[in-house]
Short mmCIF file of C-alpha atoms (C1' of nucleotides) in Angstrom, two decimals:
data_model
loop_
_atom_site.label_atom_id
_atom_site.label_comp_id
_atom_site.label_asym_id
_atom_site.label_seq_id
_atom_site.Cartn_x
_atom_site.Cartn_y
_atom_site.Cartn_z
CA MET M 1 0.02 0.01 0.01
CA SER M 2 2.31 2.69 -1.29
CA LYS M 3 2.30 4.15 -4.74
CA SER M 4 -0.17 6.48 -5.82
CA GLN M 5 -2.59 5.91 -3.17
CA LEU M 6 -5.32 7.85 -4.73
CA THR M 7 -5.56 5.60 -7.75
CA LEU M 8 -9.32 5.82 -7.27
CA THR M 9 -10.15 3.86 -10.37
CA PRO M 10 -7.39 2.89 -12.87
CA VAL M 11 -9.49 5.02 -15.43
CA GLU M 12 -9.75 8.69 -14.60
CA THR M 13 -6.14 9.77 -15.19
CA ALA M 14 -6.34 8.80 -18.75
CA ALA M 15 -9.57 10.36 -19.65
CA CYS M 16 -9.62 13.29 -21.74
CA CYS M 17 -11.84 15.86 -20.58
CA SER M 18 -12.90 16.52 -16.90
CA PRO M 19 -13.37 13.16 -15.39
CA LEU M 20 -15.43 14.56 -12.44
CA MET M 21 -17.88 16.09 -14.96
CA ARG M 22 -18.42 12.84 -17.01
CA GLU M 23 -19.97 10.66 -14.36
CA PRO M 24 -20.55 11.20 -10.59
CA LEU M 25 -17.79 10.30 -8.27
CA SER M 26 -18.84 7.30 -6.04
CA ALA M 27 -19.06 7.84 -2.33
CA ASP M 28 -15.84 5.82 -2.24
CA GLN M 29 -13.93 7.90 -4.68
CA ALA M 30 -14.99 10.94 -2.87
CA GLU M 31 -13.77 9.67 0.50
CA ARG M 32 -10.44 9.15 -1.10
CA LEU M 33 -10.22 12.29 -2.95
CA ALA M 34 -11.41 14.58 -0.04
CA PRO M 35 -8.43 13.99 2.38
CA LEU M 36 -6.04 15.17 -0.19
CA LEU M 37 -7.95 18.33 -1.02
CA LYS M 38 -8.27 18.79 2.75
CA ALA M 39 -4.50 18.68 3.20
CA LEU M 40 -4.13 21.38 0.61
CA ALA M 41 -6.99 23.48 1.70
CA ASP M 42 -4.75 25.72 4.00
CA PRO M 43 -3.02 28.84 2.84
CA VAL M 44 0.15 27.89 4.88
CA ARG M 45 0.32 24.30 3.44
CA LEU M 46 -0.43 25.61 -0.12
CA ARG M 47 2.56 27.90 0.24
CA LEU M 48 4.54 25.08 1.66
CA VAL M 49 3.75 22.64 -1.23
CA SER M 50 4.62 25.56 -3.79
CA ILE M 51 7.80 26.55 -2.17
CA VAL M 52 9.00 22.84 -2.02
CA ALA M 53 7.64 22.29 -5.76
CA ALA M 54 9.53 25.30 -6.88
CA SER M 55 12.90 24.53 -5.30
CA GLU M 56 15.66 23.01 -7.23
CA GLY M 57 15.38 19.25 -7.18
CA GLY M 58 11.72 19.59 -6.03
CA GLU M 59 13.06 19.37 -2.42
CA ALA M 60 13.45 21.78 0.22
CA CYS M 61 14.92 21.82 3.90
CA VAL M 62 12.54 22.28 6.95
CA CYS M 63 15.09 24.89 8.08
CA ASP M 64 14.48 27.14 4.92
CA LEU M 65 10.66 26.42 5.15
CA ASN M 66 10.55 27.56 8.78
CA ASP M 67 12.12 31.07 7.61
CA ALA M 68 9.45 31.48 5.12
CA PHE M 69 6.67 31.95 7.55
CA ASP M 70 5.99 33.93 10.75
CA LEU M 71 4.91 30.73 12.57
CA SER M 72 6.41 28.76 15.17
CA GLN M 73 8.68 25.89 14.27
CA PRO M 74 6.29 23.15 15.52
CA THR M 75 3.38 24.53 13.57
CA ILE M 76 5.47 24.43 10.39
CA SER M 77 6.41 20.81 11.43
CA HIS M 78 2.77 19.90 12.03
CA HIS M 79 1.73 21.19 8.53
CA LEU M 80 4.45 19.27 6.93
CA LYS M 81 3.31 16.08 8.83
CA VAL M 82 -0.29 16.65 7.40
CA LEU M 83 0.88 17.00 3.89
CA HIS M 84 3.16 13.94 4.42
CA GLU M 85 0.49 11.80 5.78
CA ALA M 86 -1.81 12.78 3.13
CA GLY M 87 0.61 11.48 0.55
CA LEU M 88 1.51 14.70 -0.93
CA LEU M 89 5.18 15.16 0.29
CA ASP M 90 8.05 12.83 0.63
CA ARG M 91 10.24 12.94 3.65
CA THR M 92 14.06 12.27 3.46
CA LYS M 93 16.31 12.63 6.35
CA ARG M 94 20.00 13.64 5.36
CA GLY M 95 22.18 14.15 8.32
CA VAL M 96 20.66 16.61 10.83
CA TRP M 97 18.23 17.86 8.17
CA VAL M 98 15.14 16.91 6.92
CA TYR M 99 14.17 17.57 3.32
CA TYR M 100 10.41 17.35 1.75
CA GLY M 101 9.69 16.72 -1.82
CA VAL M 102 6.55 16.90 -3.85
CA ARG M 103 4.85 13.94 -5.29
CA ARG M 104 3.96 15.50 -8.57
CA GLU M 105 2.02 12.36 -9.87
CA VAL M 106 -0.32 12.77 -6.78
CA LEU M 107 -0.92 16.56 -7.42
CA ALA M 108 -1.44 15.80 -11.01
CA ASP M 109 -3.99 13.22 -10.17
CA VAL M 110 -5.80 15.42 -8.07
CA ALA M 111 -5.93 18.19 -10.53
CA ALA M 112 -7.02 15.85 -13.21
CA LEU M 113 -9.88 14.72 -11.02
CA ILE M 114 -10.95 18.21 -10.19
CA GLY M 115 -10.67 20.17 -13.32
CA GLY M 116 -9.87 17.91 -16.11
CA ALA M 117 -10.03 19.81 -19.34
CA ALA M 118 -13.34 21.76 -18.90
CA MET X 1 -16.42 41.96 -8.60
CA SER X 2 -17.80 38.67 -10.16
CA LYS X 3 -16.30 36.59 -12.98
CA SER X 4 -13.48 34.18 -12.30
CA GLN X 5 -12.86 35.57 -8.68
CA LEU X 6 -9.94 33.52 -8.47
CA THR X 7 -7.93 35.08 -10.97
CA LEU X 8 -4.87 35.12 -8.66
CA THR X 9 -2.69 36.84 -11.47
CA PRO X 10 -3.70 36.89 -14.98
CA VAL X 11 -1.02 34.59 -15.92
CA GLU X 12 -1.21 31.17 -14.26
CA THR X 13 -4.09 29.90 -16.42
CA ALA X 14 -2.16 30.10 -19.57
CA ALA X 15 1.03 28.80 -18.46
CA CYS X 16 1.91 25.41 -19.83
CA CYS X 17 3.33 23.27 -16.93
CA SER X 18 2.23 23.26 -13.28
CA PRO X 19 2.01 26.94 -12.33
CA LEU X 20 2.46 26.12 -8.54
CA MET X 21 5.62 24.41 -9.33
CA ARG X 22 7.40 27.07 -11.17
CA GLU X 23 7.44 29.79 -8.44
CA PRO X 24 5.96 29.85 -4.95
CA LEU X 25 2.45 31.07 -4.43
CA SER X 26 2.37 34.54 -2.61
CA ALA X 27 0.72 34.61 0.71
CA ASP X 28 -2.04 36.42 -1.17
CA GLN X 29 -2.54 33.71 -3.84
CA ALA X 30 -2.54 31.11 -1.14
CA GLU X 31 -5.27 32.91 0.83
CA ARG X 32 -7.42 33.02 -2.27
CA LEU X 33 -6.89 29.76 -3.50
CA ALA X 34 -7.46 27.93 -0.08
CA PRO X 35 -11.11 28.63 0.29
CA LEU X 36 -11.88 27.05 -2.88
CA LEU X 37 -10.05 23.91 -1.94
CA LYS X 38 -11.76 24.05 1.56
CA ALA X 39 -15.03 24.05 -0.16
CA LEU X 40 -14.05 20.91 -2.35
CA ALA X 41 -12.36 19.22 0.66
CA ASP X 42 -15.57 17.14 1.76
CA PRO X 43 -16.73 14.01 0.34
CA VAL X 44 -20.48 15.01 0.25
CA ARG X 45 -19.52 18.46 -1.49
CA LEU X 46 -17.28 16.42 -4.02
CA ARG X 47 -20.15 14.22 -4.77
CA LEU X 48 -22.59 17.12 -5.14
CA VAL X 49 -20.40 19.03 -7.54
CA SER X 50 -19.66 15.86 -9.69
CA ILE X 51 -23.48 15.12 -9.66
CA VAL X 52 -24.29 18.52 -10.84
CA ALA X 53 -21.47 18.56 -13.19
CA ALA X 54 -22.49 15.03 -14.87
CA SER X 55 -26.24 16.18 -15.05
CA GLU X 56 -27.40 17.27 -18.52
CA GLY X 57 -27.12 20.94 -19.09
CA GLY X 58 -24.71 21.08 -16.04
CA GLU X 59 -27.51 21.86 -13.69
CA ALA X 60 -29.34 19.78 -11.13
CA CYS X 61 -32.34 20.32 -8.94
CA VAL X 62 -32.01 20.47 -5.21
CA CYS X 63 -34.66 17.85 -4.89
CA ASP X 64 -32.54 15.30 -7.00
CA LEU X 65 -29.38 16.03 -5.13
CA ASN X 66 -31.27 15.38 -1.67
CA ASP X 67 -32.25 12.02 -2.82
CA ALA X 68 -28.72 11.18 -3.72
CA PHE X 69 -27.51 11.24 -0.01
CA ASP X 70 -28.55 9.75 3.24
CA LEU X 71 -28.38 13.13 4.94
CA SER X 72 -31.01 15.66 6.11
CA GLN X 73 -32.30 18.26 3.69
CA PRO X 74 -30.78 20.95 5.65
CA THR X 75 -27.40 19.40 5.67
CA ILE X 76 -27.53 19.36 1.68
CA SER X 77 -28.79 22.74 1.87
CA HIS X 78 -25.77 23.72 3.83
CA HIS X 79 -23.24 22.23 1.69
CA LEU X 80 -24.82 23.73 -1.45
CA LYS X 81 -24.54 27.17 0.16
CA VAL X 82 -20.88 26.61 0.90
CA LEU X 83 -20.19 25.58 -2.54
CA HIS X 84 -22.17 28.51 -3.80
CA GLU X 85 -20.52 31.06 -1.55
CA ALA X 86 -17.02 29.87 -2.73
CA GLY X 87 -18.06 30.49 -6.30
CA LEU X 88 -18.11 27.06 -7.44
CA LEU X 89 -21.79 26.66 -7.92
CA ASP X 90 -24.32 28.94 -9.70
CA ARG X 91 -27.88 29.04 -8.20
CA THR X 92 -31.01 29.55 -10.28
CA LYS X 93 -34.59 29.57 -9.08
CA ARG X 94 -37.11 28.30 -11.46
CA GLY X 95 -40.65 28.17 -10.00
CA VAL X 96 -40.42 26.25 -6.66
CA TRP X 97 -37.22 24.60 -7.47
CA VAL X 98 -33.77 25.59 -7.16
CA TYR X 99 -31.18 24.43 -9.64
CA TYR X 100 -27.42 24.47 -9.09
CA GLY X 101 -24.71 24.62 -11.94
CA VAL X 102 -21.19 24.09 -11.92
CA ARG X 103 -18.92 27.01 -12.95
CA ARG X 104 -16.55 25.05 -15.00
CA GLU X 105 -13.84 27.71 -15.45
CA VAL X 106 -13.49 28.03 -11.74
CA LEU X 107 -12.98 24.41 -11.45
CA ALA X 108 -10.52 24.42 -14.19
CA ASP X 109 -8.58 27.28 -12.94
CA VAL X 110 -8.15 25.57 -9.44
CA ALA X 111 -6.98 22.36 -11.26
CA ALA X 112 -4.52 24.42 -13.23
CA LEU X 113 -3.05 26.03 -10.11
CA ILE X 114 -2.76 22.72 -8.34
CA GLY X 115 -1.41 20.29 -10.77
CA GLY X 116 -0.73 22.01 -14.13
CA ALA X 117 0.69 19.23 -16.46
CA ALA X 118 3.30 17.97 -14.15
"C1'" DT G 1 -57.32 32.89 0.76
"C1'" DC G 2 -55.32 28.76 2.48
"C1'" DC G 3 -52.66 24.52 1.99
"C1'" DA G 4 -48.88 21.43 0.63
"C1'" DT G 5 -44.42 21.30 -1.14
"C1'" DA G 6 -39.71 22.94 -1.88
"C1'" DT G 7 -35.78 25.30 -0.01
"C1'" DA G 8 -33.37 27.90 3.41
"C1'" DT G 9 -32.29 29.67 8.14
"C1'" DT G 10 -31.56 28.76 13.06
"C1'" DG G 11 -29.65 26.87 17.06
"C1'" DA G 12 -27.48 23.24 19.38
"C1'" DT G 13 -23.83 19.70 19.91
"C1'" DG G 14 -19.77 16.82 19.25
"C1'" DA G 15 -15.54 16.37 16.52
"C1'" DA G 16 -11.71 18.29 13.95
"C1'" DT G 17 -8.40 22.12 13.17
"C1'" DG G 18 -4.61 25.64 13.64
"C1'" DT G 19 -1.77 27.60 16.72
"C1'" DC G 20 1.35 28.05 20.79
"C1'" DT G 21 4.58 26.58 24.69
"C1'" DA G 22 7.32 23.07 26.58
"C1'" DT G 23 9.60 19.08 25.93
"C1'" DG G 24 11.57 14.99 23.69
"C1'" DT G 25 14.75 12.86 20.06
"C1'" DC G 26 18.44 12.37 17.14
"C1'" DC G 27 22.66 13.61 15.10
"C1'" DG G 28 27.37 15.75 14.58
"C1'" DA G 29 31.17 18.42 16.58
"C1'" DG G 30 34.51 18.79 20.00
"C1'" DC L 1 30.61 11.50 26.36
"C1'" DT L 2 28.63 15.70 26.48
"C1'" DC L 3 26.58 19.70 24.21
"C1'" DG L 4 24.13 22.48 20.83
"C1'" DG L 5 21.07 22.58 17.07
"C1'" DA L 6 17.31 20.56 13.86
"C1'" DC L 7 13.21 18.69 13.95
"C1'" DA L 8 9.16 16.07 16.08
"C1'" DT L 9 5.83 15.18 19.78
"C1'" DA L 10 2.60 16.13 23.46
"C1'" DG L 11 -0.75 18.86 25.62
"C1'" DA L 12 -3.87 23.02 25.82
"C1'" DC L 13 -6.82 26.29 23.91
"C1'" DA L 14 -9.85 28.86 20.96
"C1'" DT L 15 -12.15 28.31 16.52
"C1'" DT L 16 -14.41 26.39 12.84
"C1'" DC L 17 -17.15 22.42 11.09
"C1'" DA L 18 -20.56 18.74 9.84
"C1'" DT L 19 -24.75 17.29 11.37
"C1'" DC L 20 -29.33 17.22 13.04
"C1'" DA L 21 -34.39 18.79 14.41
"C1'" DA L 22 -37.25 22.75 14.49
"C1'" DT L 23 -38.76 26.56 12.28
"C1'" DA L 24 -39.02 30.13 8.62
"C1'" DT L 25 -39.71 31.54 3.65
"C1'" DA L 26 -41.76 31.18 -0.74
"C1'" DT L 27 -44.54 29.52 -4.52
"C1'" DG L 28 -48.03 27.27 -7.11
"C1'" DG L 29 -52.69 25.05 -6.86
"C1'" DA L 30 -57.46 24.36 -4.88
#
DNA sequence: TCCATATATTGATGAATGTCTATGTCCGAG
DNA sequence: CTCGGACATAGACATTCATCAATATATGGA
């Protein structure tokens, strides 16, 4: 149980136009998609993801992330945990530092489900 | 102040690949995107949006929506209000019935910001 | 005018969430 | 081995949220 995790059905990603708009999401699909959106639905976490994603190598050190906000270190740590547990961020420890990286496929899948091509 | 509402900057939508991944979201952008995601980040609301979107004409009557869930009518009404106030659903009253329709551009913009093309 | 039906609003309640301070854990330097 | 720095966890607190039952509002028909 690793991988994409949100592979709701093995179909949607391939579809051409707005998957969510062709046929209604099943209750099951909705229950699996919602936590991902919930994890993203916070200004701080959105910025965290975007900072990490925009970093070279798609990775950023927690120490850098802390500096980008006017929030306590535990608060940032908490948000990173939420994003990590949702499956949106990867976590790697290198020496004393911890690096978070974006799972682009997950993000892409979420986007595909939400908007498709419209 | 109507229209897309989430037009964070007049650029992102056009960009080719994962807007959110090229440069970090500003605090302002994040504050405007988060409420949209928050509105979507609920299983019931996700299904509501998808049912409406999949309906012919992109519209659905509240009476039909109520039947699709094992929830009280006020609860569905509440979720529809949340989606409407977030700017994701349009509301039209015809006779005794109320129809909700999806704002596809909004949904598409959100998707573009989140996932881009990756 | 009065009633039944469709939808919204109100108020209450328990659960979840974002933030903080304080403390714990792990690692490298000396 | 001990110390300092990087990060995580625990516990507390105020706020927000999803849900319901009860009630209000509005509209078309008799």
